[in-house]
Coordinates of C-alpha atoms in Angstrom, one line a residue:
M1 CA 66.9 216.3 -43.1
G2 CA 63.7 214.6 -44.1
E3 CA 62.2 214.5 -47.6
L4 CA 61.3 217.7 -49.5
F5 CA 57.9 219.0 -48.4
G6 CA 57.7 216.2 -45.9
G7 CA 57.4 213.7 -48.7
A8 CA 53.8 214.8 -49.2
Y9 CA 53.7 214.4 -53.0
K10 CA 55.5 211.0 -53.3
G11 CA 53.0 208.7 -55.0
R12 CA 50.1 211.1 -54.5
K13 CA 47.6 211.9 -57.2
V14 CA 47.7 215.6 -58.2
L15 CA 45.4 217.4 -60.6
L16 CA 46.9 220.5 -62.1
T17 CA 44.8 222.9 -64.3
G18 CA 46.8 225.2 -66.6
H19 CA 49.6 222.7 -66.8
T20 CA 50.6 223.7 -70.3
G21 CA 51.3 227.3 -69.3
F22 CA 54.5 228.9 -68.0
K23 CA 54.0 228.4 -64.3
G24 CA 52.1 225.1 -64.9
S25 CA 55.0 223.6 -66.8
W26 CA 57.4 224.4 -64.0
L27 CA 55.1 223.0 -61.4
S28 CA 54.5 219.8 -63.5
I29 CA 58.2 219.2 -63.7
W30 CA 58.7 219.8 -60.0
L31 CA 55.8 217.6 -59.0
N32 CA 57.2 214.8 -61.3
K33 CA 60.5 215.2 -59.6
L34 CA 58.8 214.8 -56.2
G35 CA 57.2 211.5 -57.3
A36 CA 53.6 212.7 -57.7
K37 CA 51.2 211.2 -60.2
V38 CA 50.3 214.3 -62.2
T39 CA 47.2 214.7 -64.3
G40 CA 47.1 218.0 -66.2
Y41 CA 44.0 219.7 -67.6
S42 CA 44.5 222.7 -69.9
L43 CA 44.1 224.3 -73.3
D44 CA 46.6 223.1 -76.0
P45 CA 49.5 225.5 -76.0
S46 CA 49.6 228.0 -78.9
D47 CA 51.9 227.3 -81.9
K48 CA 52.4 231.0 -82.4
E49 CA 55.2 231.2 -79.7
P50 CA 57.6 228.6 -78.3
S51 CA 56.0 226.5 -75.5
M52 CA 57.8 225.3 -72.4
F53 CA 55.3 222.5 -72.2
K54 CA 56.3 221.2 -75.6
I55 CA 60.0 222.1 -75.3
C56 CA 60.3 220.0 -72.2
N57 CA 58.2 217.1 -73.7
L58 CA 55.8 217.2 -70.8
E59 CA 53.0 215.6 -72.8
N60 CA 54.8 212.3 -72.3
K61 CA 55.7 213.0 -68.6
V62 CA 52.2 213.7 -67.2
T63 CA 48.7 212.5 -67.9
N64 CA 47.8 215.2 -70.4
V65 CA 44.1 216.2 -70.9
I66 CA 43.3 219.0 -73.2
G67 CA 40.2 220.8 -72.1
D68 CA 38.7 224.2 -71.1
V69 CA 37.9 225.0 -67.5
R70 CA 34.7 226.6 -68.7
N71 CA 33.5 223.1 -69.5
L72 CA 32.1 221.8 -66.2
K73 CA 30.9 218.5 -67.6
K74 CA 34.4 217.6 -68.9
L75 CA 36.1 218.8 -65.7
K76 CA 33.9 216.5 -63.6
E77 CA 34.7 213.6 -65.8
V78 CA 38.5 214.3 -65.4
F79 CA 38.1 214.5 -61.6
N80 CA 36.2 211.3 -61.5
D81 CA 38.8 209.5 -63.7
C82 CA 41.8 211.0 -62.0
K83 CA 40.6 210.8 -58.4
P84 CA 43.1 213.5 -57.2
Q85 CA 43.9 214.0 -53.6
I86 CA 45.2 217.6 -54.1
V87 CA 44.3 220.1 -56.8
F88 CA 46.3 223.1 -58.0
H89 CA 44.2 225.5 -60.1
L90 CA 46.4 227.7 -62.4
A91 CA 44.3 227.8 -65.6
A92 CA 43.6 231.4 -66.4
Q93 CA 43.6 234.3 -68.9
P94 CA 46.7 235.9 -67.3
L95 CA 47.4 239.1 -69.1
V96 CA 46.1 242.6 -68.3
R97 CA 46.3 244.0 -71.8
V98 CA 44.5 241.0 -73.3
S99 CA 41.7 241.5 -70.7
Y100 CA 41.0 244.9 -72.2
K101 CA 40.6 243.4 -75.6
N102 CA 38.6 240.3 -74.4
P103 CA 36.9 241.1 -71.1
V104 CA 34.1 238.6 -71.5
E105 CA 36.5 235.7 -72.1
T106 CA 38.7 236.9 -69.2
Y107 CA 35.7 236.8 -66.8
E108 CA 34.4 233.5 -68.1
T109 CA 37.8 231.9 -67.7
N110 CA 39.0 233.4 -64.5
V111 CA 35.7 233.6 -62.6
M112 CA 33.5 230.8 -64.0
G113 CA 36.5 228.6 -64.6
T114 CA 37.3 228.9 -60.9
V115 CA 33.6 228.1 -60.0
N116 CA 33.8 225.0 -62.2
V117 CA 37.0 223.7 -60.6
L118 CA 35.5 224.2 -57.1
E119 CA 32.3 222.5 -58.2
A120 CA 34.1 219.5 -59.6
A121 CA 36.4 219.3 -56.6
K122 CA 33.7 219.4 -53.9
D123 CA 31.8 216.6 -55.6
C124 CA 34.9 214.4 -55.9
K125 CA 35.3 212.2 -52.8
S126 CA 39.1 211.7 -53.2
V127 CA 39.9 215.4 -52.9
K128 CA 41.5 216.5 -49.7
A129 CA 43.0 219.9 -50.6
V130 CA 42.5 222.6 -53.3
I131 CA 44.8 225.5 -53.9
I132 CA 43.5 228.3 -56.2
I133 CA 46.2 230.5 -57.7
T134 CA 45.2 234.1 -58.3
T135 CA 47.5 237.1 -58.3
D136 CA 48.8 240.1 -56.4
K137 CA 46.6 242.2 -58.6
C138 CA 43.5 240.9 -56.9
Y139 CA 43.7 243.6 -54.3
E140 CA 42.0 247.0 -54.6
N141 CA 45.2 248.9 -55.5
K142 CA 45.3 252.4 -53.9
E143 CA 49.0 252.8 -54.6
Y144 CA 49.9 252.4 -51.0
V145 CA 53.7 252.5 -50.2
Y146 CA 53.3 249.4 -47.9
G147 CA 52.5 245.9 -49.1
Y148 CA 48.9 244.5 -49.3
R149 CA 47.9 242.1 -46.6
E150 CA 45.6 239.1 -47.0
N151 CA 42.7 240.8 -45.3
D152 CA 42.8 243.9 -47.5
P153 CA 39.8 244.5 -49.8
M154 CA 39.6 242.7 -53.2
G155 CA 39.3 245.0 -56.2
G156 CA 40.9 245.5 -59.6
Y157 CA 40.8 248.5 -62.0
D158 CA 41.2 246.4 -65.2
P159 CA 39.2 243.3 -66.2
Y160 CA 42.0 240.9 -65.5
S161 CA 42.7 242.3 -62.0
S162 CA 39.0 242.5 -61.3
S163 CA 38.4 238.9 -62.5
K164 CA 41.0 237.7 -60.0
G165 CA 39.4 239.7 -57.2
C166 CA 36.1 238.1 -58.1
A167 CA 37.8 234.6 -58.1
E168 CA 39.0 235.3 -54.5
L169 CA 35.4 236.1 -53.5
V170 CA 34.2 232.9 -55.1
V171 CA 36.8 230.9 -53.1
S172 CA 35.7 232.5 -49.9
A173 CA 32.1 231.7 -50.6
Y174 CA 32.8 228.1 -51.5
R175 CA 35.0 227.6 -48.4
N176 CA 32.3 228.9 -46.1
S177 CA 29.3 227.2 -47.9
F178 CA 30.7 223.8 -48.8
Y179 CA 34.4 223.0 -48.1
N180 CA 34.5 223.6 -44.3
S181 CA 31.6 221.2 -43.8
N182 CA 33.1 218.6 -46.1
N183 CA 36.5 218.8 -44.4
I184 CA 38.2 219.7 -47.7
A185 CA 41.1 222.2 -47.3
L186 CA 40.7 225.2 -49.6
A187 CA 43.2 228.1 -49.9
S188 CA 44.0 230.9 -52.4
V189 CA 47.5 232.1 -53.1
R190 CA 48.7 235.4 -54.5
A191 CA 52.1 235.7 -56.0
G192 CA 54.1 238.7 -57.2
N193 CA 55.4 239.4 -60.7
V194 CA 56.9 236.0 -61.6
I195 CA 59.8 235.6 -63.9
G196 CA 61.7 232.6 -65.2
G197 CA 62.8 230.7 -68.3
G198 CA 60.2 229.4 -70.6
D199 CA 57.8 232.4 -70.6
W200 CA 57.0 233.7 -74.0
A201 CA 53.7 235.6 -73.3
K202 CA 53.3 238.8 -75.1
D203 CA 53.2 242.1 -73.2
R204 CA 55.2 240.6 -70.3
L205 CA 58.4 242.5 -69.6
I206 CA 61.0 239.7 -69.5
P207 CA 59.8 237.8 -72.6
D208 CA 59.5 241.2 -74.4
F209 CA 63.1 241.9 -73.4
V210 CA 64.4 238.6 -74.6
R211 CA 62.6 238.8 -78.0
A212 CA 63.7 242.4 -78.6
T213 CA 67.4 241.6 -77.7
L214 CA 67.5 238.6 -80.0
E215 CA 66.1 240.7 -82.8
N216 CA 68.5 243.6 -82.1
R217 CA 65.7 245.9 -81.2
K218 CA 65.2 248.2 -78.2
V219 CA 62.7 246.8 -75.7
L220 CA 59.8 249.2 -75.4
I221 CA 58.7 250.0 -71.9
R222 CA 55.4 251.7 -71.1
N223 CA 56.0 252.8 -67.6
P224 CA 59.7 252.7 -66.4
Q225 CA 58.8 253.8 -62.9
A226 CA 56.1 251.1 -62.3
T227 CA 57.2 249.2 -59.3
R228 CA 56.5 245.5 -58.8
P229 CA 57.4 242.6 -56.5
W230 CA 59.6 240.5 -58.8
Q231 CA 60.4 236.9 -58.0
H232 CA 61.6 233.7 -59.7
V233 CA 58.8 231.3 -60.6
L234 CA 60.2 228.7 -58.2
E235 CA 59.6 231.0 -55.2
P236 CA 55.8 230.9 -55.3
L237 CA 55.8 227.3 -56.5
S238 CA 57.7 226.3 -53.4
G239 CA 55.2 228.1 -51.3
Y240 CA 52.3 226.4 -53.0
L241 CA 53.8 223.0 -52.5
W242 CA 54.7 223.6 -48.9
L243 CA 51.2 225.0 -48.2
G244 CA 49.6 222.0 -49.9
S245 CA 51.6 219.6 -47.8
L246 CA 50.4 221.3 -44.6
M247 CA 46.8 221.5 -45.9
L248 CA 46.8 217.7 -46.3
K249 CA 47.5 217.4 -42.6
D250 CA 45.0 220.0 -41.3
S251 CA 42.0 220.9 -43.4
K252 CA 41.0 224.0 -41.3
K253 CA 44.2 225.7 -40.1
Y254 CA 45.6 226.6 -43.5
S255 CA 42.4 227.2 -45.4
S256 CA 42.7 230.9 -46.1
G257 CA 44.4 233.4 -48.5
W258 CA 48.2 233.6 -48.6
N259 CA 50.7 236.0 -50.2
F260 CA 53.9 234.6 -51.6
G261 CA 56.2 237.5 -52.7
P262 CA 59.8 238.7 -52.4
N263 CA 61.3 240.6 -49.6
D264 CA 60.9 244.4 -49.8
T265 CA 64.5 244.9 -50.9
D266 CA 63.6 243.0 -54.1
V267 CA 60.7 245.3 -55.1
L268 CA 62.1 247.2 -58.1
D269 CA 60.7 249.4 -60.8
V270 CA 60.6 248.3 -64.5
E271 CA 63.7 250.3 -65.4
G272 CA 65.6 248.7 -62.5
I273 CA 64.7 245.1 -63.3
L274 CA 65.6 245.7 -67.0
K275 CA 69.0 247.0 -66.0
L276 CA 69.6 243.8 -64.2
C277 CA 68.5 241.9 -67.3
I278 CA 70.9 243.8 -69.5
G279 CA 73.7 243.2 -67.1
S280 CA 73.0 239.5 -66.8
Y281 CA 72.3 238.9 -70.5
G282 CA 75.2 241.0 -71.6
D283 CA 73.1 242.9 -74.2
G284 CA 69.9 244.9 -74.6
N285 CA 68.6 248.5 -74.9
I286 CA 65.6 250.3 -73.5
E287 CA 63.2 252.7 -75.2
I288 CA 60.2 254.5 -73.6
D289 CA 56.9 253.9 -75.3
N290 CA 54.8 257.1 -74.8
S291 CA 51.9 255.7 -76.8
Q292 CA 50.6 253.8 -73.7
Q293 CA 46.9 254.6 -73.1
L294 CA 45.7 251.8 -70.9
H295 CA 45.7 252.1 -67.1
E296 CA 48.3 250.1 -65.2
A297 CA 49.1 250.5 -61.5
N298 CA 52.3 252.3 -60.7
L299 CA 53.0 250.8 -57.3
L300 CA 52.2 247.3 -56.1
K301 CA 53.8 245.4 -53.1
L302 CA 52.8 242.3 -51.1
D303 CA 53.2 241.9 -47.4
I304 CA 54.4 238.3 -46.7
S305 CA 54.4 238.5 -42.9
K306 CA 51.7 235.9 -42.7
V307 CA 53.5 233.2 -44.6
K308 CA 56.7 233.9 -42.7
Y309 CA 55.0 233.6 -39.4
Y310 CA 52.5 230.8 -39.9
L311 CA 54.2 228.7 -42.6
K312 CA 57.8 229.6 -41.9
W313 CA 58.2 230.2 -45.6
Y314 CA 60.9 232.6 -46.8
P315 CA 62.2 233.6 -50.3
V316 CA 65.4 231.7 -51.3
W317 CA 66.7 233.8 -54.2
H318 CA 67.0 237.6 -54.2
V319 CA 66.0 239.5 -57.3
K320 CA 69.5 239.5 -59.0
Q321 CA 69.7 235.7 -58.6
A322 CA 66.2 235.4 -60.0
V323 CA 67.2 237.5 -63.1
D324 CA 70.5 235.6 -63.5
M325 CA 68.7 232.2 -63.5
T326 CA 66.1 233.5 -65.9
M327 CA 68.6 234.8 -68.4
K328 CA 70.7 231.6 -68.2
W329 CA 67.6 229.5 -69.1
Y330 CA 66.9 231.6 -72.2
K331 CA 70.6 231.6 -73.2
E332 CA 70.7 227.9 -73.0
F333 CA 67.5 227.5 -75.1
Y334 CA 68.7 229.9 -77.8
K335 CA 72.0 228.1 -78.2
K336 CA 70.0 225.8 -80.5
Q337 CA 72.1 222.9 -79.5
D338 CA 70.9 219.4 -78.4
E339 CA 70.6 220.4 -74.8
N340 CA 67.6 218.8 -73.2
M341 CA 65.7 221.8 -71.7
H342 CA 63.8 219.5 -69.4
Q343 CA 67.0 218.4 -67.8
Y344 CA 68.3 222.0 -67.7
T345 CA 65.1 223.0 -65.9
L346 CA 65.5 220.2 -63.5
R347 CA 69.1 221.4 -62.8
Q348 CA 67.7 224.9 -61.9
I349 CA 65.1 223.3 -59.6
C350 CA 67.9 221.3 -57.9
K351 CA 70.0 224.5 -57.5
Y352 CA 67.0 226.2 -55.9
E353 CA 66.5 223.2 -53.5
Q354 CA 70.2 223.2 -52.6
D355 CA 70.1 226.9 -51.8
A356 CA 66.9 226.4 -49.7
K357 CA 68.7 223.6 -47.8
K358 CA 71.7 225.9 -47.1
N359 CA 69.3 228.5 -45.7
D360 CA 67.8 225.7 -43.4
L361 CA 64.3 226.4 -44.6
L362 CA 61.6 224.3 -42.9
W363 CA 60.0 222.9 -46.1
Y364 CA 63.2 221.2 -47.1

């Protein structure tokens, strides 16, 4: 076997927006493991909740730049200083319910923030590939029983989903107007409902479950039958990294939108995923919250035929494994011992890599 992801990241300069967030922290750790020279650009993580970025001491493991993607001038300065070859854009306002409270900030961050990253990248001569991370909620959700494909219409009922649909349209326009002619690879990626240790965002199911269980409370669920494509955070990240390695080789072939989700057998409703959490954690109770007034989709699935066929990418962990690894991470953290959570996170990444190797996946 060759090197992981073809050795594409070893010694390569990578710029990562949103590196202080949940997914950004996991990606920073993995990129470091792969030997990349990582520069992160993001807001300072909040002190109101635990932060994986701080817990894993990532400030001392990457070049850490605190800034807002809405600040184009500063973004351009960071690009010029860093001279990245590949860019992963994860910075976003990521929560549906927050988008109802702060729609203007949501659109400013998710739409104009994406515009700014694309502007800074297209004017930076070192950049060879850009991957914009959006969401499965970017599609116009008609509650179809089949998964959405990459060529389905963009949409979004709520401000968050709509802002991500808008970001996808921005990516398409920039690809056609600027990137193709400059031979810079540009792709957008849409993941399912991502779970994993180190997420403490409010109004997200798994963090809410962990908090409630620790406090001996029942976890309130708004819509127990809402069905989502659940996957461990390492699943889409492996897809992003594999896609990025291919984009560096061919600027045109892989420049499009891509879904990275679980197999259909791992698409569960909220009640089903919480039962797995309770079984894995060994504790927890559910209570239905009937006060829910805001609209949320009942059914959402992704079709991942495209990545299977063209990238030869396949999920590694089924949903029960994803839940088990997530619960183990939180249990380890709340032991409040001297365990180094950065090292524990690396062990989970190594476990994922080993399982990928057993499955003889192409990206290993």
